[in-house]
Coordinates of C-alpha atoms and ligand atoms in Angstrom, one line a residue:
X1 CA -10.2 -87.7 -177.3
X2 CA -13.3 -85.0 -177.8
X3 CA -15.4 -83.3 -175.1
X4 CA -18.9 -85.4 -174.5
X5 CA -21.5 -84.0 -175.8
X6 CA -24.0 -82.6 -173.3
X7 CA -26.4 -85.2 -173.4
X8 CA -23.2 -87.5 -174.0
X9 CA -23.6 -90.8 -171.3
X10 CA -20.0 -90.4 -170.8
X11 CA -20.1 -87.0 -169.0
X12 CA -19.3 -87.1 -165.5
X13 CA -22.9 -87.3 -163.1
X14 CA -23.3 -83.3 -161.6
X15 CA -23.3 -83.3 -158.2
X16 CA -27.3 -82.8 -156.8
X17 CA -28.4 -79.0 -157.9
X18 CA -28.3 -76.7 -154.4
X19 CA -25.8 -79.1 -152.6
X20 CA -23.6 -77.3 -150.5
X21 CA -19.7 -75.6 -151.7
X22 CA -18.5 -78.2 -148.7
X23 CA -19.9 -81.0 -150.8
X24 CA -19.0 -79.8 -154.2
X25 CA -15.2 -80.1 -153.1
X26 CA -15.4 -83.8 -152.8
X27 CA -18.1 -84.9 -156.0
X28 CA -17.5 -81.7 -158.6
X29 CA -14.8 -83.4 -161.2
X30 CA -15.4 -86.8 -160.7
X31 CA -15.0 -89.2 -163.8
X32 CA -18.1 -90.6 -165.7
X33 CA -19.8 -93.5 -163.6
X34 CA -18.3 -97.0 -165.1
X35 CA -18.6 -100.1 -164.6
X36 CA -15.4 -100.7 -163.5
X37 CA -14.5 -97.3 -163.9
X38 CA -12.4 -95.4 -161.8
X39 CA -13.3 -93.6 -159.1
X40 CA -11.2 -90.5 -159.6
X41 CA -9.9 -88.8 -162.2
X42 CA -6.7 -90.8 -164.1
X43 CA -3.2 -89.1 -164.0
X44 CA -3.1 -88.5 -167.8
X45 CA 0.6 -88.2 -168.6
X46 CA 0.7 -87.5 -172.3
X47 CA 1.8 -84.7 -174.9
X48 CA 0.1 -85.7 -177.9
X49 CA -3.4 -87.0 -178.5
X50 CA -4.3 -88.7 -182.3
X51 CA -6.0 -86.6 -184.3
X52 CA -6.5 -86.0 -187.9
X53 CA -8.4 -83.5 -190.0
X54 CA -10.0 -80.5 -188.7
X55 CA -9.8 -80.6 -184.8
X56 CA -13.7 -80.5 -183.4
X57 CA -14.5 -78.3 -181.2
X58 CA -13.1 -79.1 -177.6
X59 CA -10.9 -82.2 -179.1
X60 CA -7.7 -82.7 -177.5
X61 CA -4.8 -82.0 -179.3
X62 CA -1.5 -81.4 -177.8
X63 CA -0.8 -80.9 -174.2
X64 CA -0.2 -77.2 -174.4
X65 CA -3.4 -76.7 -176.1
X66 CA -5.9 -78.6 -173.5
X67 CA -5.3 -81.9 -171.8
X68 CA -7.7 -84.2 -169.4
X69 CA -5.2 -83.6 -166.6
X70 CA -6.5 -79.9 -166.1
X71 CA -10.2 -80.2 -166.5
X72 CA -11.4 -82.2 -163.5
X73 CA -9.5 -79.5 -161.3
X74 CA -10.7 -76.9 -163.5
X75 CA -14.0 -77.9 -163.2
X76 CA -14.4 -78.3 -159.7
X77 CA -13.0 -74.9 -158.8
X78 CA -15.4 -73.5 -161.7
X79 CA -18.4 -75.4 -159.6
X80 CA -17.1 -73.6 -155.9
X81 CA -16.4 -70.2 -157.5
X82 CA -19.1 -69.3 -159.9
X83 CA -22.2 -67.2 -159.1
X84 CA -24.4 -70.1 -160.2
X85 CA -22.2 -73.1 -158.7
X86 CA -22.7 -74.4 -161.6
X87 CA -22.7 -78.3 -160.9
X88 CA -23.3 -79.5 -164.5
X89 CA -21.2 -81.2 -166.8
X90 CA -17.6 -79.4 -168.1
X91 CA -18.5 -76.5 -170.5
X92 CA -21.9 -76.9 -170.5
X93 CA -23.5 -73.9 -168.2
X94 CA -20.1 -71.5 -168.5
X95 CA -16.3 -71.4 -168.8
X96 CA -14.6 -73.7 -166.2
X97 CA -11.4 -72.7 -164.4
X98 CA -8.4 -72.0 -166.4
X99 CA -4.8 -73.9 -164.6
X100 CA -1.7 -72.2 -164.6
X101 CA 1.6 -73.2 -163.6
X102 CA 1.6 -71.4 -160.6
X103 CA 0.0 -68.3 -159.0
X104 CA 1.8 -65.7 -160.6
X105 CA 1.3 -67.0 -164.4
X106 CA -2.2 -66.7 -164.0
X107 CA -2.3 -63.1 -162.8
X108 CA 0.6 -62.5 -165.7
X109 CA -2.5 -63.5 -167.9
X110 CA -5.2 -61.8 -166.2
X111 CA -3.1 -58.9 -165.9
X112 CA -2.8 -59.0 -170.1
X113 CA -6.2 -58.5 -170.0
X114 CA -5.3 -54.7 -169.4
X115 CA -5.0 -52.5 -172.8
X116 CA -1.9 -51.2 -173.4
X117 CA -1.4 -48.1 -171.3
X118 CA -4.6 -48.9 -169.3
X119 CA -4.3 -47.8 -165.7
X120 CA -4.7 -50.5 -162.9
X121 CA -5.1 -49.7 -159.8
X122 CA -4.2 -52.0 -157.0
X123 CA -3.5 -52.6 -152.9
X124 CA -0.8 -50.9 -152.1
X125 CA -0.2 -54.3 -149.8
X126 CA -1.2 -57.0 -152.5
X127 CA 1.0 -59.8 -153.0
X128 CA 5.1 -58.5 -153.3
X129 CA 5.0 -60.1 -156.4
X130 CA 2.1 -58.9 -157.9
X131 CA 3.2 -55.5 -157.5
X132 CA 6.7 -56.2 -159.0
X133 CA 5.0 -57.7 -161.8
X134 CA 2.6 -54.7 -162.2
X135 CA 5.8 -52.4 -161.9
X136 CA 8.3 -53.9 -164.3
X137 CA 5.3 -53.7 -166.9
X138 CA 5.2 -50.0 -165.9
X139 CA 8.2 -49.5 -166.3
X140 CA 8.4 -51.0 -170.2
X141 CA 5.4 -49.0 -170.7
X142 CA 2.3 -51.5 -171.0
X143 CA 0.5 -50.1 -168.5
X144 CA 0.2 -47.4 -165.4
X145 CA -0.2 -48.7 -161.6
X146 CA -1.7 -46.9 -158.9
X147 CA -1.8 -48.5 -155.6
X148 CA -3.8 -47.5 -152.8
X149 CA -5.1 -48.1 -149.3
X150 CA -7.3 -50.8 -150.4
X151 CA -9.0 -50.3 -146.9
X152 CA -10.0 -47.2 -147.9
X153 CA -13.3 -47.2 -149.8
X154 CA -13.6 -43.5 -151.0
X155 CA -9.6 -43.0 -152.0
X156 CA -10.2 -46.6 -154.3
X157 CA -13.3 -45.3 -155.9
X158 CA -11.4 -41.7 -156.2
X159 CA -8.1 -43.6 -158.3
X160 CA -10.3 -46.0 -159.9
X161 CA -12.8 -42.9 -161.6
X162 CA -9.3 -40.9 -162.3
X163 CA -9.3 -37.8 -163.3
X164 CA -11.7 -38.1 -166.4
X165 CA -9.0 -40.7 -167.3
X166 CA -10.7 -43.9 -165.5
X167 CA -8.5 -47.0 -164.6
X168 CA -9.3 -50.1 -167.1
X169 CA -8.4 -52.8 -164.2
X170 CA -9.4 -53.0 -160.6
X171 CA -7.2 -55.9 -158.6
X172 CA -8.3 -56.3 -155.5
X173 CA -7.1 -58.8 -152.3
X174 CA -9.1 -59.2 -149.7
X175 CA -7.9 -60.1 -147.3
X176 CA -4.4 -58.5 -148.2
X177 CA -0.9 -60.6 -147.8
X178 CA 0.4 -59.8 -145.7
X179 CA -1.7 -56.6 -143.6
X180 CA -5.0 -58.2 -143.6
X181 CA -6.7 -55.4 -144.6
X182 CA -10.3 -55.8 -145.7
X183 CA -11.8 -54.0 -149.1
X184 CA -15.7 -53.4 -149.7
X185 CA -15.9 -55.3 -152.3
X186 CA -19.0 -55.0 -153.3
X187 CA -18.9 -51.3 -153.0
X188 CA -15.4 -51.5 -155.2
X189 CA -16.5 -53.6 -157.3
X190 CA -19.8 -51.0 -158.4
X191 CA -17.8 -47.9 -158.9
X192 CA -15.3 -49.9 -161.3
X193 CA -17.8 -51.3 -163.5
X194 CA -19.6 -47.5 -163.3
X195 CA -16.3 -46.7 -165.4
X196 CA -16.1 -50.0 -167.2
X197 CA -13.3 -51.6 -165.7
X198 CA -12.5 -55.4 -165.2
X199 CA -12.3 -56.3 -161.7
X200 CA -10.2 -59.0 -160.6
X201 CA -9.9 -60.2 -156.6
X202 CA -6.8 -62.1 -155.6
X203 CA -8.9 -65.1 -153.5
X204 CA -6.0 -66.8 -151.9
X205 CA -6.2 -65.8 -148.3
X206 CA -10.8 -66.6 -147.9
X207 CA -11.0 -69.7 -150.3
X208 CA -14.3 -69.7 -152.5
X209 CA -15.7 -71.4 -148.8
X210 CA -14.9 -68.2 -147.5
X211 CA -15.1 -66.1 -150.1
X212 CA -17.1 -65.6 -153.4
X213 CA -15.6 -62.9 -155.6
X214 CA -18.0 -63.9 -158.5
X215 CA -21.2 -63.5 -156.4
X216 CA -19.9 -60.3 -155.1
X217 CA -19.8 -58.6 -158.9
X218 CA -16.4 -59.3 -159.4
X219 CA -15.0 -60.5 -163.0
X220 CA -12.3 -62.6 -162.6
X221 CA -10.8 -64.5 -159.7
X222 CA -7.3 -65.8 -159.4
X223 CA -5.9 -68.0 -156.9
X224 CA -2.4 -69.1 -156.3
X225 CA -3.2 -72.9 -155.8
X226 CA -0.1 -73.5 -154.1
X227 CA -2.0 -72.0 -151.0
X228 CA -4.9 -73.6 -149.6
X229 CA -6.8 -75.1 -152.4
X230 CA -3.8 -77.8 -153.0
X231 CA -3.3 -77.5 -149.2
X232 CA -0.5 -79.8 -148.6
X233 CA 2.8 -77.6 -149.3
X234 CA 3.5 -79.7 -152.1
X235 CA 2.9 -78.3 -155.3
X236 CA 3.0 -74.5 -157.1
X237 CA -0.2 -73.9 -159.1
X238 CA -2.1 -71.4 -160.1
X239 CA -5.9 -70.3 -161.3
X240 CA -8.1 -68.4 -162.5
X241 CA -12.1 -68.5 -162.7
X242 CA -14.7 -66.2 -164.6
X243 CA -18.3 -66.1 -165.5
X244 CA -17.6 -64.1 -168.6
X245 CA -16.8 -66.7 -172.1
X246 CA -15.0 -63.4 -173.5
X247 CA -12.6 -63.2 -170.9
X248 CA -12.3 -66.6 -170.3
X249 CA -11.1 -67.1 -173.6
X250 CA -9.0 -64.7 -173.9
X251 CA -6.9 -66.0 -170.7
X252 CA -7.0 -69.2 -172.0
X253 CA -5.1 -67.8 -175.2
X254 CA -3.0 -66.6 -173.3
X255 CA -2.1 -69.8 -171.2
X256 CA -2.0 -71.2 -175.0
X257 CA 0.7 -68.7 -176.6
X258 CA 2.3 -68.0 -173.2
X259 CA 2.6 -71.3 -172.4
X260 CA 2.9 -71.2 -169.0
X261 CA 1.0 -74.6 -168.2
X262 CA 0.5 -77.1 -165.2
X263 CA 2.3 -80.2 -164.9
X264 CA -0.3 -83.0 -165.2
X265 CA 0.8 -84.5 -161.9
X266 CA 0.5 -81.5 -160.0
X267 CA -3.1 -80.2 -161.4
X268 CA -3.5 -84.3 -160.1
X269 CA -2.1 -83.5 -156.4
X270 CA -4.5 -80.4 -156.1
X271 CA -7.9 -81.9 -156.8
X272 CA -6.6 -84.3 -154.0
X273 CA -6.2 -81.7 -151.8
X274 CA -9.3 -79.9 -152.8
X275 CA -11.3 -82.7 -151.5
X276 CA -10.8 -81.7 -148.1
X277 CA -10.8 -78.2 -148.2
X278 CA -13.6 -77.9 -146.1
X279 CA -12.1 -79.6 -143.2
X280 CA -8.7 -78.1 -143.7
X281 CA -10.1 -74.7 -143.7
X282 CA -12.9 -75.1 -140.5
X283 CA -10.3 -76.7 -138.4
X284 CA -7.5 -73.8 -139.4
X285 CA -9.9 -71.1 -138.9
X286 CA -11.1 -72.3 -136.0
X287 CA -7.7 -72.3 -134.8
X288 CA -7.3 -69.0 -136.1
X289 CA -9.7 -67.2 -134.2
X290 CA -8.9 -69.2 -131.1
X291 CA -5.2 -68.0 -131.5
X292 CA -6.1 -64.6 -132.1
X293 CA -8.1 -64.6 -129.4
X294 CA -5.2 -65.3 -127.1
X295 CA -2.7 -63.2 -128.6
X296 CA -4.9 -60.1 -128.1
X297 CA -4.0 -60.3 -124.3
X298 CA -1.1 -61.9 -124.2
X299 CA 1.8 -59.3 -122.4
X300 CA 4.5 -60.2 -125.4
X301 CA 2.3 -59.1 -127.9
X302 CA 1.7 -55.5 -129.2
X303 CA -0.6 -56.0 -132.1
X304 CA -2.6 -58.3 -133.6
X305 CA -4.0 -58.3 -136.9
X306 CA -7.2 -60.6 -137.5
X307 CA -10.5 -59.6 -139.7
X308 CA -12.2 -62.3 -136.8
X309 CA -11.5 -60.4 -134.3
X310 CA -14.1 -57.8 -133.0
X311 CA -11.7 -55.0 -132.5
X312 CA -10.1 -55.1 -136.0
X313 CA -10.8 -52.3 -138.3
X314 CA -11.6 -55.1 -141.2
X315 CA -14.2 -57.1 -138.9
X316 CA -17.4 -55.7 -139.9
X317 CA -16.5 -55.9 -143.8
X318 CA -15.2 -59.2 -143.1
X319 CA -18.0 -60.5 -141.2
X320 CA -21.0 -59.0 -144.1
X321 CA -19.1 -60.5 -147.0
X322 CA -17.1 -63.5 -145.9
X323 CA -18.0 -66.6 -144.4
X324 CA -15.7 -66.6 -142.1
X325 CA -12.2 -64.7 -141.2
X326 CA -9.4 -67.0 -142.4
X327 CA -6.8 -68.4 -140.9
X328 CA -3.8 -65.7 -141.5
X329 CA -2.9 -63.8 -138.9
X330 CA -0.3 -60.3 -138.7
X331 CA 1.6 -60.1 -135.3
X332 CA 3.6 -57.7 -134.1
X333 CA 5.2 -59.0 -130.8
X334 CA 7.6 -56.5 -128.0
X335 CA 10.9 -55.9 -129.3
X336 CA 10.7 -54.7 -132.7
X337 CA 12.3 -56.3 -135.1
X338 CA 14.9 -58.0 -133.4
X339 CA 11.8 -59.9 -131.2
X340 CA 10.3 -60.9 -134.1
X341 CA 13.1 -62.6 -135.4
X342 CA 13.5 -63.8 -131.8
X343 CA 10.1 -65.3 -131.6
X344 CA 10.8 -67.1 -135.6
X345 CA 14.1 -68.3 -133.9
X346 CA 12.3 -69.8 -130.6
X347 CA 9.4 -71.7 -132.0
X348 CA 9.7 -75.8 -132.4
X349 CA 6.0 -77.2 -133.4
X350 CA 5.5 -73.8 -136.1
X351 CA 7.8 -74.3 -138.6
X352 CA 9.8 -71.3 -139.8
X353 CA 9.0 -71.0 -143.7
X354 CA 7.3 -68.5 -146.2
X355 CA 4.4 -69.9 -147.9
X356 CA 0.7 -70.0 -146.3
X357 CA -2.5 -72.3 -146.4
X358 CA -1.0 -75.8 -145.7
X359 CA -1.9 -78.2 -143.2
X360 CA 1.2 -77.1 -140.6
X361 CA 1.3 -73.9 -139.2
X362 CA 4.3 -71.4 -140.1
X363 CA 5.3 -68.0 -139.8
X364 CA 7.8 -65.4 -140.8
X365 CA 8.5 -61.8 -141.0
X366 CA 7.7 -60.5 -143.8
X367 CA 9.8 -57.5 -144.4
X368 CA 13.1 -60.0 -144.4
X369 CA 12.8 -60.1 -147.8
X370 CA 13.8 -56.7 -149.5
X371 CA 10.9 -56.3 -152.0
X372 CA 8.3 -56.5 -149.4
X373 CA 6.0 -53.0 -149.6
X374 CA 7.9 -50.6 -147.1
X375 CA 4.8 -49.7 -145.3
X376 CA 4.6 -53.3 -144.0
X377 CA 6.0 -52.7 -140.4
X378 CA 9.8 -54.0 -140.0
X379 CA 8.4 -56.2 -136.9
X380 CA 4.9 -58.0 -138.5
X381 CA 5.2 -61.6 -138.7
X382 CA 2.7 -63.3 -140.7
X383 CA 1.1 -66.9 -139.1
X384 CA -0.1 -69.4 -141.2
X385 CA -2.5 -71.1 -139.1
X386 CA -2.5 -75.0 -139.7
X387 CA -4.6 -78.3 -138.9
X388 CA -3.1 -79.2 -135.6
X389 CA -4.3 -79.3 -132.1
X390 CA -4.8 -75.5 -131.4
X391 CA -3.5 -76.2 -127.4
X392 CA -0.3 -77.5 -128.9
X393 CA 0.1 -74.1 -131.4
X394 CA -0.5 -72.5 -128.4
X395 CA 1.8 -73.8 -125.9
X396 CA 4.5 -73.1 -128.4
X397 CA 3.7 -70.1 -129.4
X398 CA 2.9 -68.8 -125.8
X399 CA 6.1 -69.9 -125.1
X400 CA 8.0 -68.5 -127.9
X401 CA 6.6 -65.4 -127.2
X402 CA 7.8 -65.4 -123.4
X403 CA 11.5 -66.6 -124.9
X404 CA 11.8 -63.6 -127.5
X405 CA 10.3 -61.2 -124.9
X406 CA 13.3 -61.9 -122.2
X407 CA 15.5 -61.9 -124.7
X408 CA 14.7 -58.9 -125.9
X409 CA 13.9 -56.9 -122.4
X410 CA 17.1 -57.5 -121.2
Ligands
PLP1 C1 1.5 -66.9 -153.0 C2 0.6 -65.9 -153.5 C3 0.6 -65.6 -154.9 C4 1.5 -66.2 -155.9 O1 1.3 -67.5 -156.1 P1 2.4 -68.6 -156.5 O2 1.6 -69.9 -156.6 O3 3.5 -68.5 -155.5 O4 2.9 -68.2 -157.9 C5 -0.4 -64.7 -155.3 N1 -1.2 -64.1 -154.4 C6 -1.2 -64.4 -153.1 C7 -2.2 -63.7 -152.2 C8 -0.3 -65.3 -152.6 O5 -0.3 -65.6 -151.3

């Protein structure tokens, strides 16, 4: 099997120039229009591909290498992230997305994108596992980390300029996992390339629906899949997307040599749940803001963090380069600790879990695991706002709440 041409009658029909990101995430990566043909892409389960001679350029090989099991996937998140939403056929107008096995192997390759010794700096609330990854490299000596209040525009552009010594990577989550806090990214994203440094935003929490790293200046987004692309708590995947054929290609390489790759069924299981994306995440956010709403007053609750809520520090940033506020929300309810374990133990309709971005609502607190950043407080638990009726997520919650608070007062 080789890549169509671009004039090729077998390329897939691009969606209609200037439809909207909504629309994309139901028509980008469709099959070519057959007779017959199938309506979605085929589950491709195969290792080897015949070939013979010099490969052509783009001709499938081996599965490692490049399979038809990636690309639809790869090119529909290419068409919802990329500055141009590029709607045309596969490798035509730019690099499509590049699938990874899960979320952390595609920030392991983006992450090799730094030069050895380069200096990244990074939230000091990103992802847990981000910043163990970015450590242990420390550690063996392929690279420096500073992490900083991301929050905090003029101390980012301070560590990313260095002293005469600037940083070669900028990572960037917005908002962060779990604090919520909101970076000016645009802002960020001009003082790093002032110095010449890659910028890479973590997407997972807006969604390109939410949030478009790309349009914003950034070079590289990564998403972990797993969350609210696939949507369904049923697969580990991860992504990346770029504008830039340089970089692209050099992650790719990576995914090559590294070989951290997607299982064909899963990539499969994700372009399902892409195609309702926009209806997963209106309805959660919805909820979200709804929720937060409540929580702000409710007599259980000491603080709530939500970028969609008027009063947060992260709202105005939020609301001038987001399209919305997401559907996470930090919660610290009365008690400490010990309540917040109280109001995990009390809920029935949320279901206690770690994880984020499916269709069911769950929560946790996040510093029971020991690697979570100790500047998390002991008592936050993190809400994964779901699909469901928001007046049932709130009957239970409202009355979790009231449960751990007795508890806990007396
Ligand atoms: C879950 C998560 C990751 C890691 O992705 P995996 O698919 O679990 O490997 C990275 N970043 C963020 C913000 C996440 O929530």
């Amino acid at each position: 099997m080789t890549t169509p041409a671009p004039d090729s009658p077998d390329l897939p029909p691009a969606p209609p120039a200037g439809v909207s990101p909504r629309t994309l995430a139901v028509s980008a990566g469709r099959p070519a229009r057959v007779p017959g043909g199938s309506l979605n892409p085929p589950l491709v389960l195969t290792s080897t591909f015949v070939s013979q001679g010099a490969p052509a350029p783009g001709e499938h090989l081996y599965g490692r290498i490049g399979t038809p099991a990636w690309e639809p996937f790869e090119d529909a998140l290419a068409a919802l992230e990329r500055t141009d939403h590029a709607t045309t056929a596969r490798r035509v107008d730019g690099p499509p997305a590049t699938v990874f096995a899960s979320g952390m192997a595609a920030i392991d390759a983006v992450v090799a994108l730094v030069p050895l010794g380069g200096r990244v700096v990074v939230p000091r609330h990103a992802y847990q596992v981000t910043l163990v990854l970015l450590r242990e490299q420390a550690e063996r000596g392929l690279l420096r980390v500073d992490a900083v209040d991301v929050a905090d525009t003029d101390a980012v552009v301070a560590a990313v300029r260095g002293q005469g010594e600037p940083a070669a990577m900028l990572w960037l989550e917005s908002p962060t996992n779990p604090m919520l806090e909101v970076a000016d990214v645009p802002a960020l994203v001009a003082a790093a390339h002032d110095v010449g440094a890659i910028v890479v935003v973590d997407n997972t929490f807006a969604t390109p629906l939410t949030q478009r790293p790309l349009a914003l200046g950034a070079d590289v987004v990564v998403h972990s899949v797993t969350k609210y692309l696939a949507g369904h708590s049923d697969v580990v995947l991860g992504a990346t997307v770029t504008d830039d054929d340089d970089l692209h290609a050099r992650i790719v390489a990576h995914r090559t040599t590294h070989g951290a790759i997607a299982g064909p069924f899963e990539v499969w299981l994700a372009l399902r749940g892409l195609r309702t994306l926009a209806l997963r995440v209106e309805r959660a956010q919805a909820n979200a803001g709804e929720l937060a709403r409540r929580l702000a007053t409710h007599a259980d609750v000491v603080e709530v963090r939500y970028p969609g809520l008027p009063q947060d520090p992260g709202h105005a940033r939020a609301a001038a380069q987001m399209d919305g506020f997401g559907a996470i929300i930090g919660l610290q309810p009365v008690g400490g600790p010990a309540g917040a374990d109280a109001l995990v133990d009390a809920v029935s309709l949320w279901v206690p879990a770690t994880s984020l971005g499916g269709v069911e609502s769950t929560l946790e607190r996040r510093r029971r695991f020991s690697t979570e950043s100790p500047t998390v407080p002991e008592d936050l638990v993190r809400l994964s706002v779901g699909i469901e009726d928001v007046e049932d997520l709130w009957r239970d919650l409202d009355a979790a709440l009231g449960a751990a608070g007795r508890t806990t007062r007396t």
